[in-house]
CSV table of C-alpha atoms and ligand atoms in Angstrom, one decimal:
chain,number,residue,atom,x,y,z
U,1,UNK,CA,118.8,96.5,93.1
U,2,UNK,CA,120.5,98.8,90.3
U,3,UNK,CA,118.0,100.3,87.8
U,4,UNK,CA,119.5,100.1,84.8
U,5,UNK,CA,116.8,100.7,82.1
U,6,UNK,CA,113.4,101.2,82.1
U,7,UNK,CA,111.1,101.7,79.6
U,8,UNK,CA,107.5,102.2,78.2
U,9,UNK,CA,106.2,99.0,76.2
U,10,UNK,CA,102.4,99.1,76.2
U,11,UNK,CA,99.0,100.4,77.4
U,12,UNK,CA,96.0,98.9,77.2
U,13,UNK,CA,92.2,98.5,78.0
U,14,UNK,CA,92.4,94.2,77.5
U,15,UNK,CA,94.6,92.1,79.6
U,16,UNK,CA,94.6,90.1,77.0
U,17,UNK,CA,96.8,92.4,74.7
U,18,UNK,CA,99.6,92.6,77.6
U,19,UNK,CA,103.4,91.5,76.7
U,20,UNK,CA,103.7,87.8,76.9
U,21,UNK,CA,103.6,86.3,80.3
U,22,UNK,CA,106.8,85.3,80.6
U,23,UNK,CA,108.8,87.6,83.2
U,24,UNK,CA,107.6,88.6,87.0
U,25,UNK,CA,105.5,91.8,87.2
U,26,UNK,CA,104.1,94.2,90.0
U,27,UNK,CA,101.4,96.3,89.8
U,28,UNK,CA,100.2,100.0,91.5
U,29,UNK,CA,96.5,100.1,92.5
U,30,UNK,CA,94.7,102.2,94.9
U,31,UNK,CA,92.5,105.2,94.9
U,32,UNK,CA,93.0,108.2,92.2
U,33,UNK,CA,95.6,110.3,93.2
U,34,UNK,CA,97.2,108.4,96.1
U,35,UNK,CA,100.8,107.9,94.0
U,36,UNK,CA,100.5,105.6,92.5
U,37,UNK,CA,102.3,106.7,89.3
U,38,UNK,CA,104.4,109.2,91.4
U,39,UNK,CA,105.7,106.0,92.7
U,40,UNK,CA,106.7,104.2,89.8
U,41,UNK,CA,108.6,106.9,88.8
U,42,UNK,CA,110.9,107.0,92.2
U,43,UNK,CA,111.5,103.5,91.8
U,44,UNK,CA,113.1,103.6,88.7
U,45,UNK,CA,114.4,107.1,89.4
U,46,UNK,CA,113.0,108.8,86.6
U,47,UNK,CA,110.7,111.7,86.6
U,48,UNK,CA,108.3,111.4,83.7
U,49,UNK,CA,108.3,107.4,83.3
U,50,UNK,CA,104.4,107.7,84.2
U,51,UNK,CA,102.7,110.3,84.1
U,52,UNK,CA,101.7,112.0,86.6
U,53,UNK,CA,98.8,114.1,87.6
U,54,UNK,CA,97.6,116.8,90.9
U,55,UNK,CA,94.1,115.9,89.1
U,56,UNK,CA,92.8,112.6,90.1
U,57,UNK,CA,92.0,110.1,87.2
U,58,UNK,CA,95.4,110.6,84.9
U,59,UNK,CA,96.1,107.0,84.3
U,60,UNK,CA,93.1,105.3,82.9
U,61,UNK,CA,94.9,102.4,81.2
U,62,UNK,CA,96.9,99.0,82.0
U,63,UNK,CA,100.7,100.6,81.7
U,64,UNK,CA,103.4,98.1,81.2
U,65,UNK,CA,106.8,99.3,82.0
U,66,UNK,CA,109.7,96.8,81.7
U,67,UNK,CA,112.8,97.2,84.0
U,68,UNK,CA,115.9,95.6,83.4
U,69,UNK,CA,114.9,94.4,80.7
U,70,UNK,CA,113.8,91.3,83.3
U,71,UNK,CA,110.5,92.1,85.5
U,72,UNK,CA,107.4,94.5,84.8
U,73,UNK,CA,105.9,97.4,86.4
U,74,UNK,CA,102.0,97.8,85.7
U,75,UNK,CA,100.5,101.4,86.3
U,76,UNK,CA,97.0,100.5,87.0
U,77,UNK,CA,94.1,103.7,86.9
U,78,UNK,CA,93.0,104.4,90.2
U,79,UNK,CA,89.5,103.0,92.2
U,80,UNK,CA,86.9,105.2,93.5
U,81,UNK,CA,87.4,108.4,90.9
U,82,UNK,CA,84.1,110.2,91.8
U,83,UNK,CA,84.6,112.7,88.9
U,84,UNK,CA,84.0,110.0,86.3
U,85,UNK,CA,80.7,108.9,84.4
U,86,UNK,CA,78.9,105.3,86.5
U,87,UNK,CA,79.5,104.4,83.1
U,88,UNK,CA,83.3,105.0,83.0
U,89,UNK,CA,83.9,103.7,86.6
U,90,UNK,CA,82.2,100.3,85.9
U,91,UNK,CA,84.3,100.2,82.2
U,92,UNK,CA,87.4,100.9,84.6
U,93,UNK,CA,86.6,98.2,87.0
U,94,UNK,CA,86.0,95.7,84.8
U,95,UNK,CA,89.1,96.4,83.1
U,96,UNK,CA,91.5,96.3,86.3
U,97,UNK,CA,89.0,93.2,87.9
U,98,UNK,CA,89.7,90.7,84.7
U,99,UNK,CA,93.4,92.1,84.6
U,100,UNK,CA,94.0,91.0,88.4
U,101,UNK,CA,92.0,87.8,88.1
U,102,UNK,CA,94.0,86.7,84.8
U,103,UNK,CA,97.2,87.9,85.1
U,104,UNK,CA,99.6,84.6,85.7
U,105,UNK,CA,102.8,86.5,86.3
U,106,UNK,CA,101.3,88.6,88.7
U,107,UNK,CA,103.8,88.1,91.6
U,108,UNK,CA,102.3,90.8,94.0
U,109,UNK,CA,99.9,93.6,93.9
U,110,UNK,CA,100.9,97.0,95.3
U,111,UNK,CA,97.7,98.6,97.2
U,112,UNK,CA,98.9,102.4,98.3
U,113,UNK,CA,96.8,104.0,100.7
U,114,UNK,CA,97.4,108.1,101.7
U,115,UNK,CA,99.1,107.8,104.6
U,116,UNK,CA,97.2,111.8,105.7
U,117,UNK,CA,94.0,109.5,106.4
U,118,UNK,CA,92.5,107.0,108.2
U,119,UNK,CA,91.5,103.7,107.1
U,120,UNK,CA,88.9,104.3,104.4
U,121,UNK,CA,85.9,101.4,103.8
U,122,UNK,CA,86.8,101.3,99.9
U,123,UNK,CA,90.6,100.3,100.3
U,124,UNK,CA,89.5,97.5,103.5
U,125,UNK,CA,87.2,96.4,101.0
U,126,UNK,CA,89.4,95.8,97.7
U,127,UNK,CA,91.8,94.2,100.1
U,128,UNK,CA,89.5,91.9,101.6
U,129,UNK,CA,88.5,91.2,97.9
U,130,UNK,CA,91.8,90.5,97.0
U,131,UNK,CA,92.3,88.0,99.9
U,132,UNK,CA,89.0,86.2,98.4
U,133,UNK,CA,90.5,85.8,95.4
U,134,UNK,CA,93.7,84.6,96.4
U,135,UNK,CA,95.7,87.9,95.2
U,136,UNK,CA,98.8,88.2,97.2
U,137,UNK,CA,98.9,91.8,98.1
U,138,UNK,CA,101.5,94.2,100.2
U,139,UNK,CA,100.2,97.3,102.3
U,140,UNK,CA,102.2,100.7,100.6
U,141,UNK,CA,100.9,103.7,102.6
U,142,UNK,CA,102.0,106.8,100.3
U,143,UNK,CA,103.2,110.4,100.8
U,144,UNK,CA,104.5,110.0,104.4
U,145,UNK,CA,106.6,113.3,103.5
U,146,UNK,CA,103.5,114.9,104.6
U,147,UNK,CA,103.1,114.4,108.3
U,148,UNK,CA,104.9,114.1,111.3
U,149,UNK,CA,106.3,110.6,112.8
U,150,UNK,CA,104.0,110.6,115.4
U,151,UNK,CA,100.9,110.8,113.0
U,152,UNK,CA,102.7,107.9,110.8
U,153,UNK,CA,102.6,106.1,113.4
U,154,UNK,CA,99.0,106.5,114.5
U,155,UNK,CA,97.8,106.2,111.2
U,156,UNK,CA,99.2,102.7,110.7
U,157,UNK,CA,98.3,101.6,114.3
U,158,UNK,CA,94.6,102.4,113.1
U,159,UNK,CA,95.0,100.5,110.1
U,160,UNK,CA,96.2,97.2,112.1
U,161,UNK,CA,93.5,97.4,113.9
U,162,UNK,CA,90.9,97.7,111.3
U,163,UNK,CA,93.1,94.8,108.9
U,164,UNK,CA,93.0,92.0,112.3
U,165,UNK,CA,89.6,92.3,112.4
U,166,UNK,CA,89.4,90.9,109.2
U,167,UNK,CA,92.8,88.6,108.6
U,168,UNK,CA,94.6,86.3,110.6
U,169,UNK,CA,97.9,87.8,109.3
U,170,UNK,CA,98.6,91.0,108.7
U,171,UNK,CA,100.1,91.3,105.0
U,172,UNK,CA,103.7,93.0,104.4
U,173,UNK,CA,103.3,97.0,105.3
U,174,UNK,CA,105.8,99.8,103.2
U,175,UNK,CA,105.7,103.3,104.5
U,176,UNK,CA,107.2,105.7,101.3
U,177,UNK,CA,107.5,108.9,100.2
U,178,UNK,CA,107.8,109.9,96.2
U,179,UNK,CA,109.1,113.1,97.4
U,180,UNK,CA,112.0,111.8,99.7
U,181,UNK,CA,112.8,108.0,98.4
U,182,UNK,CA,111.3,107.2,101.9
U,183,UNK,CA,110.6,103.1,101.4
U,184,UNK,CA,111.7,102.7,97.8
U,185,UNK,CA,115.2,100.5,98.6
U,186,UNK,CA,112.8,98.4,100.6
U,187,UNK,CA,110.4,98.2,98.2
U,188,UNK,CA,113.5,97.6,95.6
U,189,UNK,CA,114.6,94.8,97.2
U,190,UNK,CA,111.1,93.1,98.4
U,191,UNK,CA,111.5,93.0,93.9
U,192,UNK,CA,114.7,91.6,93.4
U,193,UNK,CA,113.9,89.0,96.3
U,194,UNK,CA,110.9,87.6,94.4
U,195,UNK,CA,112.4,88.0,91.1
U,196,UNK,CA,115.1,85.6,92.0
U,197,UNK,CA,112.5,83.0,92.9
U,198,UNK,CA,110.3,83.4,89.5
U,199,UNK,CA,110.4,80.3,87.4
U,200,UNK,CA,108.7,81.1,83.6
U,201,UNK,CA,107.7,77.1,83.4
U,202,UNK,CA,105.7,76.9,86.5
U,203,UNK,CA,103.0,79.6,85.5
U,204,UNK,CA,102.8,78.1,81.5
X,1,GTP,P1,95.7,108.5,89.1
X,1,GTP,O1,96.6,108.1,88.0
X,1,GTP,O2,94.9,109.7,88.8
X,1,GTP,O3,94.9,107.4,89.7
X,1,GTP,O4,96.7,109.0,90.3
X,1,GTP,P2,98.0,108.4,90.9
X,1,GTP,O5,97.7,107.5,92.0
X,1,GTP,O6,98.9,107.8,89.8
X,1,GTP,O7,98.8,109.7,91.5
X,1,GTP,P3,100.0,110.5,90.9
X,1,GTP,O8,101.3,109.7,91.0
X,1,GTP,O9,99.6,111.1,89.6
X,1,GTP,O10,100.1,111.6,92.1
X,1,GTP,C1,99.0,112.5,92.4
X,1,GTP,C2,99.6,113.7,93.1
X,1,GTP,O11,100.2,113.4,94.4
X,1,GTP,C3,100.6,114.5,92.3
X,1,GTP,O12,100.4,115.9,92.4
X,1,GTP,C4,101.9,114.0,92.9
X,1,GTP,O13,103.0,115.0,92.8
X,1,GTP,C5,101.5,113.9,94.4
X,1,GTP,N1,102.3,112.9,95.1
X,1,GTP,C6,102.5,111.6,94.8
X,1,GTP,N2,103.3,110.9,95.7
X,1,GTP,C7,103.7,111.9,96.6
X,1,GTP,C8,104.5,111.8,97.7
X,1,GTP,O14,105.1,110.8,98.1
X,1,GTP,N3,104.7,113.0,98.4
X,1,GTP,C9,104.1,114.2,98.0
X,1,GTP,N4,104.3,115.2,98.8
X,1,GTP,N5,103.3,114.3,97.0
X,1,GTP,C10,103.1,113.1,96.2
X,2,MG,MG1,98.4,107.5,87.8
């Protein structure tokens, strides 16, 4: 898929205040500083689209890009921010919890995981949250610039194992790099695949 625009509309703390649900939209979620708006920005090949942090915690609202004037991109604050007040991280949580739960055109969730480390308890959990509540979801491991093949490899082998002891299935897996456009065409055409499919009157 071509990007031919892309462009801020919206951020916000209530799902309710998002654009109107009416075109197909993705969203980013996973830990604080895993890439997720590093990410963004590669897939729409520009550099400062969302910004970006080395400091974990940068994003701390519900972004809403729109590409193509057709489908959205959501930037979503990361989970798990240690730096941040109990309060904040509960505020945070409940804000990205109602968000997921309540978002109709929500065709698929994003979860990036570091691909540097081994499967962490707090990412197995969201995602076995997410299967709970019915939230189709895709595997993105992130930064795979950083290590060698052979440790890619490993890395994910660990994570099947960890994932089948909980699902049946294992869900769709993306191995990217921000750095080196590793995994975005695939990423650009899982998109365009599902966009073709959306229909606005089935989710009113
Ligand atoms: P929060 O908004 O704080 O939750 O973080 P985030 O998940 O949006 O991460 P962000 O995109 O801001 O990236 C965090 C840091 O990781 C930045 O310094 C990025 O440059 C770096 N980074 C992100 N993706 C990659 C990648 O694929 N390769 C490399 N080498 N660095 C990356
Ligand atoms: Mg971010």
């Amino acid at each position: 898929m071509k990007i031919k625009s892309a462009e801020f509309v919206i951020s916000n703390t209530d799902y309710k205040l998002c654009p109107k649900e009416t075109h197909p939209e993705y969203a980013f979620i996973g830990r604080s500083n895993v890439g997720k708006s590093s990410l963004i920005n590669a897939l729409v090949n520009r550099k400062n689209l969302a910004k970006t942090s080395g400091k974990p915690g940068k994003t701390q609202l519900i972004n809403h890009f729109k590409i193509n004037d057709s489908w959205f991109l959501v930037d979503l604050p990361g989970y798990g921010y240690a730096s941040t007040s109990k309060t904040n991280r509960e505020m945070f949580k409940e804000m990205i919890n109602k968000y997921l739960l309540n978002r109709k055109n929500l065709i698929c969730l994003f979860v990036l995981l570091d691909i540097r480390h081994n499967p962490q308890s707090i990412d197995l959990e969201f995602m076995e949250k997410m299967g709970q509540e019915k939230i189709p979801f895709v595997m993105v491991f992130t930064k795979s610039d950083k290590i060698s093949q052979t440790q890619i490899s490993k890395n994910i082998k660990l994570y099947k194992t960890e994932m089948l002891k909980q699902w049946e299935y294992l869900p769709d897996m993306f191995i990217t790099s921000s750095e080196n456009q590793n995994g975005i065409s695939e990423i650009l055409k899982f998109i365009e695949e599902y966009n073709e499919e959306f229909n606005p009157t089935l989710i009113q």
